[in-house]
């Protein structure tokens, strides 16, 4: 894949759930290779609905999603699932094997990896999220935050083209939240991160999209969007008490 083909292109994406509720009304944006972008927006804005379109879990609306030049659709589903790693909002939607190790091995094994290479892949992914000591435990015996970290490992193990995280910092203790941020910053991968944690967005993502009522309401530098009081109010985005985005200097 060449350097100029974007990791993700979403064009004219509209979608209504089977009960008739329309969640997306024509969403357009492009994310270049290696960008880290936050997807912000109030409850019910359509963020998760959008995320579920990125690897074809939801489909059947109008518009297109393209991952590194490959259209998301039934034809290329296996390849798309390899390229797009989604950490779901609820880790219990992601973990279903008897042990943590098997959950992390599942994706790479399905893609044909085995033996020592697979073991090494699993070990590295668990180590990155600080969960290597939990490899033989059943996921359902872990705390929520531990399950989230394992869910991140299942996706890291796939070495995806684009990593999509739906509220990755929710229910993480402050140290785990920071450690996950360090991991995301250290990866040489395109990241789209849905979050209500606006300081986290500012810290990790130079660019943000605001999704509101099923359309992209803003697309720009995270610091500028968070400093736009009118925009923030209109889309029910609130900074934590005492947090001033203007006083934060972004790392490289
Ligand atoms: N399975 C479903 N059937 C019908 N409507 C749904 C379904 N799932 C979500 N919706 C509706 O679609 C809209 C968008 O929901 P979505 O979960 O994408 O929002 P969100 O931006 O992820 O919100 P949150 O910040 O609370 O996670 C909401 O109005 C929601 O009620
Ligand atoms: Mg959601």
Tab-separated table of C-alpha atoms and ligand atoms in Angstrom:
chain	number	residue	atom	x	y	z
A	1	UNK	CA	0.000	0.000	0.000
A	2	UNK	CA	1.444	3.374	-0.976
A	3	UNK	CA	1.762	6.281	1.411
A	4	UNK	CA	-0.930	8.417	-0.205
A	5	UNK	CA	-3.858	5.985	-0.148
A	6	UNK	CA	-5.872	6.955	2.939
A	7	UNK	CA	-6.388	4.341	5.650
A	8	UNK	CA	-10.087	5.128	5.742
A	9	UNK	CA	-12.546	6.888	3.459
A	10	UNK	CA	-16.200	7.228	4.421
A	11	UNK	CA	-18.444	8.779	1.770
A	12	UNK	CA	-22.142	9.581	1.951
A	13	UNK	CA	-22.752	6.969	4.629
A	14	UNK	CA	-26.402	6.855	5.721
A	15	UNK	CA	-28.024	4.107	7.745
A	16	UNK	CA	-31.341	3.292	9.391
A	17	UNK	CA	-31.773	0.396	11.855
A	18	UNK	CA	-34.343	-2.270	10.945
A	19	UNK	CA	-36.877	-0.664	13.328
A	20	UNK	CA	-36.736	2.435	11.113
A	21	UNK	CA	-34.615	4.577	13.422
A	22	UNK	CA	-32.152	6.487	11.235
A	23	UNK	CA	-28.776	6.914	12.933
A	24	UNK	CA	-26.515	8.213	10.126
A	25	UNK	CA	-27.502	10.882	7.595
A	26	UNK	CA	-24.636	11.107	5.126
A	27	UNK	CA	-21.253	10.947	6.823
A	28	UNK	CA	-18.100	11.977	4.926
A	29	UNK	CA	-14.497	12.000	6.089
A	30	UNK	CA	-11.057	10.679	5.206
A	31	UNK	CA	-8.259	9.574	7.510
A	32	UNK	CA	-4.703	9.452	6.191
A	33	UNK	CA	-2.159	6.777	7.026
A	34	UNK	CA	-0.732	7.116	10.512
A	35	UNK	CA	-3.190	9.815	11.627
A	36	UNK	CA	-4.745	9.623	15.087
A	37	UNK	CA	-8.254	11.034	15.035
A	38	UNK	CA	-10.819	11.339	17.832
A	39	UNK	CA	-14.520	10.871	17.088
A	40	UNK	CA	-16.468	13.030	19.526
A	41	UNK	CA	-20.175	13.533	19.981
A	42	UNK	CA	-23.013	13.258	22.485
A	43	UNK	CA	-24.833	10.054	23.475
A	44	UNK	CA	-26.896	8.751	20.585
A	45	UNK	CA	-24.998	10.763	17.948
A	46	UNK	CA	-24.294	7.633	15.886
A	47	UNK	CA	-20.638	7.023	16.831
A	48	UNK	CA	-20.974	3.306	17.548
A	49	UNK	CA	-23.237	2.873	14.526
A	50	UNK	CA	-20.496	4.438	12.405
A	51	UNK	CA	-17.792	2.251	13.969
A	52	UNK	CA	-19.809	-0.900	13.228
A	53	UNK	CA	-19.786	0.040	9.531
A	54	UNK	CA	-15.995	0.191	9.363
A	55	UNK	CA	-15.590	-3.591	9.125
A	56	UNK	CA	-19.003	-4.465	7.779
A	57	UNK	CA	-20.734	-5.569	10.994
A	58	UNK	CA	-23.492	-3.166	9.963
A	59	UNK	CA	-24.295	-2.624	6.297
A	60	UNK	CA	-27.256	-2.187	4.015
A	61	UNK	CA	-27.512	1.604	4.119
A	62	UNK	CA	-26.194	3.926	1.423
A	63	UNK	CA	-22.720	5.308	0.823
A	64	UNK	CA	-19.296	3.678	0.932
A	65	UNK	CA	-16.519	2.791	3.352
A	66	UNK	CA	-13.051	2.128	1.935
A	67	UNK	CA	-10.126	0.791	3.975
A	68	UNK	CA	-6.691	1.323	2.449
A	69	UNK	CA	-8.281	1.332	-0.980
A	70	UNK	CA	-10.409	-1.779	-0.398
A	71	UNK	CA	-14.204	-1.307	-0.334
A	72	UNK	CA	-15.914	-2.722	2.761
A	73	UNK	CA	-18.395	-5.316	1.546
A	74	UNK	CA	-19.019	-9.043	1.417
A	75	UNK	CA	-16.391	-9.634	-1.295
A	76	UNK	CA	-13.379	-8.675	0.809
A	77	UNK	CA	-14.724	-9.353	4.282
A	78	UNK	CA	-11.874	-11.552	5.568
A	79	UNK	CA	-9.246	-9.051	4.418
A	80	UNK	CA	-11.242	-6.113	5.812
A	81	UNK	CA	-11.533	-7.829	9.214
A	82	UNK	CA	-7.747	-8.256	9.217
A	83	UNK	CA	-7.150	-4.621	8.348
A	84	UNK	CA	-9.668	-3.007	10.690
A	85	UNK	CA	-9.192	-3.772	14.369
A	86	UNK	CA	-12.161	-2.684	16.445
A	87	UNK	CA	-12.120	-2.509	20.221
A	88	UNK	CA	-15.827	-2.538	21.044
A	89	UNK	CA	-17.496	-0.277	23.576
A	90	UNK	CA	-18.315	-3.363	25.689
A	91	UNK	CA	-15.428	-5.867	26.037
A	92	UNK	CA	-17.974	-8.649	26.609
A	93	UNK	CA	-18.932	-8.320	22.932
A	94	UNK	CA	-15.353	-9.241	22.075
A	95	UNK	CA	-14.240	-11.955	24.498
A	96	UNK	CA	-15.817	-15.377	24.146
A	97	UNK	CA	-13.082	-18.000	24.531
A	98	UNK	CA	-12.373	-20.067	27.688
A	99	UNK	CA	-9.059	-18.286	28.350
A	100	UNK	CA	-7.488	-14.900	27.722
A	101	UNK	CA	-4.721	-16.566	25.684
A	102	UNK	CA	-7.240	-18.212	23.325
A	103	UNK	CA	-9.132	-14.972	22.872
A	104	UNK	CA	-5.967	-13.122	21.866
A	105	UNK	CA	-4.860	-16.009	19.609
A	106	UNK	CA	-8.254	-16.268	17.903
A	107	UNK	CA	-7.827	-13.591	15.203
A	108	UNK	CA	-4.240	-14.395	14.159
A	109	UNK	CA	-5.050	-18.145	14.221
A	110	UNK	CA	-8.075	-17.570	11.983
A	111	UNK	CA	-5.730	-15.708	9.627
A	112	UNK	CA	-3.517	-18.813	9.446
A	113	UNK	CA	-0.838	-18.150	12.065
A	114	UNK	CA	0.268	-21.045	14.291
A	115	UNK	CA	2.987	-22.537	16.459
A	116	UNK	CA	5.773	-20.454	17.976
A	117	UNK	CA	4.923	-17.430	15.832
A	118	UNK	CA	1.353	-17.390	17.162
A	119	UNK	CA	2.532	-17.842	20.759
A	120	UNK	CA	4.951	-14.959	20.378
A	121	UNK	CA	2.242	-12.748	18.850
A	122	UNK	CA	-0.096	-13.463	21.773
A	123	UNK	CA	2.597	-12.924	24.377
A	124	UNK	CA	3.644	-9.587	22.869
A	125	UNK	CA	0.057	-8.324	22.636
A	126	UNK	CA	-0.698	-9.257	26.252
A	127	UNK	CA	2.574	-7.747	27.427
A	128	UNK	CA	1.749	-4.440	25.738
A	129	UNK	CA	-1.428	-4.106	27.787
A	130	UNK	CA	0.176	-5.461	30.963
A	131	UNK	CA	-1.993	-8.596	31.034
A	132	UNK	CA	0.556	-11.375	30.373
A	133	UNK	CA	0.042	-12.763	33.898
A	134	UNK	CA	-3.640	-13.346	33.085
A	135	UNK	CA	-3.130	-15.484	29.974
A	136	UNK	CA	-4.644	-18.649	31.456
A	137	UNK	CA	-7.595	-17.014	33.238
A	138	UNK	CA	-11.132	-17.077	31.872
A	139	UNK	CA	-11.979	-13.580	30.601
A	140	UNK	CA	-15.287	-13.561	32.485
A	141	UNK	CA	-13.401	-13.776	35.791
A	142	UNK	CA	-11.580	-10.512	35.119
A	143	UNK	CA	-12.619	-7.021	36.163
A	144	UNK	CA	-14.147	-4.718	33.547
A	145	UNK	CA	-10.943	-2.722	33.134
A	146	UNK	CA	-8.903	-5.921	32.791
A	147	UNK	CA	-11.348	-7.223	30.169
A	148	UNK	CA	-10.990	-3.927	28.264
A	149	UNK	CA	-7.214	-4.345	28.270
A	150	UNK	CA	-7.535	-7.920	26.971
A	151	UNK	CA	-9.943	-6.670	24.287
A	152	UNK	CA	-7.267	-4.183	23.203
A	153	UNK	CA	-4.733	-7.044	23.096
A	154	UNK	CA	-7.011	-9.147	20.839
A	155	UNK	CA	-6.940	-6.309	18.342
A	156	UNK	CA	-3.231	-5.461	18.685
A	157	UNK	CA	-2.472	-9.133	17.967
A	158	UNK	CA	-3.950	-8.657	14.486
A	159	UNK	CA	-1.524	-5.803	13.670
A	160	UNK	CA	-4.292	-3.945	11.833
A	161	UNK	CA	-4.020	-1.133	9.285
A	162	UNK	CA	-6.416	0.935	11.347
A	163	UNK	CA	-7.228	0.615	15.012
A	164	UNK	CA	-10.721	1.750	15.996
A	165	UNK	CA	-11.496	2.117	19.686
A	166	UNK	CA	-14.977	2.822	21.037
A	167	UNK	CA	-14.525	4.635	24.361
A	168	UNK	CA	-11.246	2.948	25.273
A	169	UNK	CA	-10.659	4.908	28.486
A	170	UNK	CA	-14.067	4.302	30.094
A	171	UNK	CA	-13.765	2.237	33.296
A	172	UNK	CA	-9.979	2.303	33.225
A	173	UNK	CA	-8.175	3.491	36.342
A	174	UNK	CA	-5.958	6.543	35.758
A	175	UNK	CA	-2.734	4.535	35.448
A	176	UNK	CA	-4.292	2.085	32.955
A	177	UNK	CA	-5.790	4.990	31.040
A	178	UNK	CA	-2.388	6.629	30.735
A	179	UNK	CA	-0.689	3.328	29.859
A	180	UNK	CA	-3.210	2.707	27.075
A	181	UNK	CA	-2.470	6.215	25.813
A	182	UNK	CA	1.253	5.404	25.803
A	183	UNK	CA	0.535	2.221	23.823
A	184	UNK	CA	-1.574	4.081	21.258
A	185	UNK	CA	1.087	6.747	20.841
A	186	UNK	CA	3.832	4.139	20.413
A	187	UNK	CA	2.036	2.229	17.642
A	188	UNK	CA	2.796	3.009	14.051
A	189	UNK	CA	-0.838	2.620	13.070
A	190	UNK	CA	-3.802	4.747	12.056
A	191	UNK	CA	-6.148	5.309	15.009
A	192	UNK	CA	-9.789	6.354	15.179
A	193	UNK	CA	-10.846	6.726	18.791
A	194	UNK	CA	-14.419	7.334	19.914
A	195	UNK	CA	-14.350	9.082	23.244
A	196	UNK	CA	-16.241	11.230	25.731
A	197	UNK	CA	-12.901	11.770	27.493
A	198	UNK	CA	-12.019	15.106	25.900
A	199	UNK	CA	-8.659	15.595	27.648
A	200	UNK	CA	-7.716	12.123	26.353
A	201	UNK	CA	-8.708	13.149	22.819
A	202	UNK	CA	-6.568	16.278	23.132
A	203	UNK	CA	-3.641	14.337	24.492
A	204	UNK	CA	-3.666	11.588	21.860
A	205	UNK	CA	-5.332	12.907	18.727
A	206	UNK	CA	-4.135	16.000	16.841
A	207	UNK	CA	-7.398	15.928	14.849
A	208	UNK	CA	-11.015	15.401	15.892
A	209	UNK	CA	-14.348	14.839	14.197
A	210	UNK	CA	-17.573	15.848	15.897
A	211	UNK	CA	-20.482	13.578	15.003
A	212	UNK	CA	-23.841	14.986	15.958
A	213	UNK	CA	-27.288	13.726	15.000
A	214	UNK	CA	-25.781	11.443	12.393
A	215	UNK	CA	-23.640	13.975	10.511
A	216	UNK	CA	-20.104	15.311	10.838
A	217	UNK	CA	-20.604	18.720	12.446
A	218	UNK	CA	-16.925	19.631	12.700
A	219	UNK	CA	-13.554	18.330	11.552
A	220	UNK	CA	-10.397	20.074	12.686
A	221	UNK	CA	-7.555	20.409	15.153
A	222	UNK	CA	-8.625	18.951	18.486
A	223	UNK	CA	-7.350	21.940	20.475
A	224	UNK	CA	-9.269	24.370	18.273
A	225	UNK	CA	-12.525	22.408	18.412
A	226	UNK	CA	-12.364	22.049	22.189
A	227	UNK	CA	-11.695	25.779	22.505
A	228	UNK	CA	-14.780	26.654	20.428
A	229	UNK	CA	-17.349	27.260	23.181
A	230	UNK	CA	-20.241	27.686	20.772
A	231	UNK	CA	-19.480	24.427	18.943
A	232	UNK	CA	-19.035	22.597	22.236
A	233	UNK	CA	-22.355	23.830	23.648
A	234	UNK	CA	-24.286	23.108	20.456
A	235	UNK	CA	-23.180	19.475	20.469
A	236	UNK	CA	-23.424	18.819	24.216
A	237	UNK	CA	-19.673	18.476	24.624
A	238	UNK	CA	-18.439	19.476	28.068
A	239	UNK	CA	-14.916	19.718	29.367
A	240	UNK	CA	-14.169	18.472	32.887
A	241	UNK	CA	-14.316	21.082	35.641
A	242	UNK	CA	-11.281	23.347	35.527
A	243	UNK	CA	-9.874	21.873	32.306
A	244	UNK	CA	-8.644	24.516	29.870
A	245	UNK	CA	-7.697	23.101	26.447
A	246	UNK	CA	-5.810	26.319	25.675
A	247	UNK	CA	-3.374	25.636	28.504
A	248	UNK	CA	-2.400	22.176	27.219
A	249	UNK	CA	0.596	21.858	24.950
A	250	UNK	CA	0.473	18.858	22.652
A	251	UNK	CA	3.351	16.392	22.606
A	252	UNK	CA	4.968	15.516	19.303
B	1	LIG	N1	-30.066	-1.770	17.394
B	1	LIG	C1	-30.638	-0.571	17.279
B	1	LIG	N2	-31.911	-0.457	16.800
B	1	LIG	C2	-32.494	0.756	16.676
B	1	LIG	N3	-31.902	1.925	16.988
B	1	LIG	C3	-30.642	1.865	17.471
B	1	LIG	C4	-29.944	0.623	17.644
B	1	LIG	N4	-28.720	0.884	18.144
B	1	LIG	C5	-28.643	2.225	18.273
B	1	LIG	N5	-29.798	2.822	17.866
B	1	LIG	C6	-30.089	4.264	17.841
B	1	LIG	O1	-29.203	4.884	16.915
B	1	LIG	C7	-28.748	6.133	17.435
B	1	LIG	C8	-27.240	6.146	17.461
B	1	LIG	O2	-26.798	5.199	18.426
B	1	LIG	P1	-25.260	4.929	18.695
B	1	LIG	O3	-25.164	3.756	19.613
B	1	LIG	O4	-24.552	4.848	17.400
B	1	LIG	O5	-24.841	6.268	19.461
B	1	LIG	P2	-23.444	6.676	20.122
B	1	LIG	O6	-23.025	7.959	19.487
B	1	LIG	O7	-22.496	5.541	20.044
B	1	LIG	O8	-23.852	6.973	21.639
B	1	LIG	P3	-23.061	6.722	23.052
B	1	LIG	O9	-22.182	7.929	23.249
B	1	LIG	O10	-24.157	6.679	24.049
B	1	LIG	O11	-22.294	5.437	22.948
B	1	LIG	C9	-29.391	6.303	18.794
B	1	LIG	O12	-30.493	7.152	18.647
B	1	LIG	C10	-29.830	4.913	19.182
B	1	LIG	O13	-30.991	4.943	19.963
B	2	LIG	MG1	-21.557	4.354	21.443
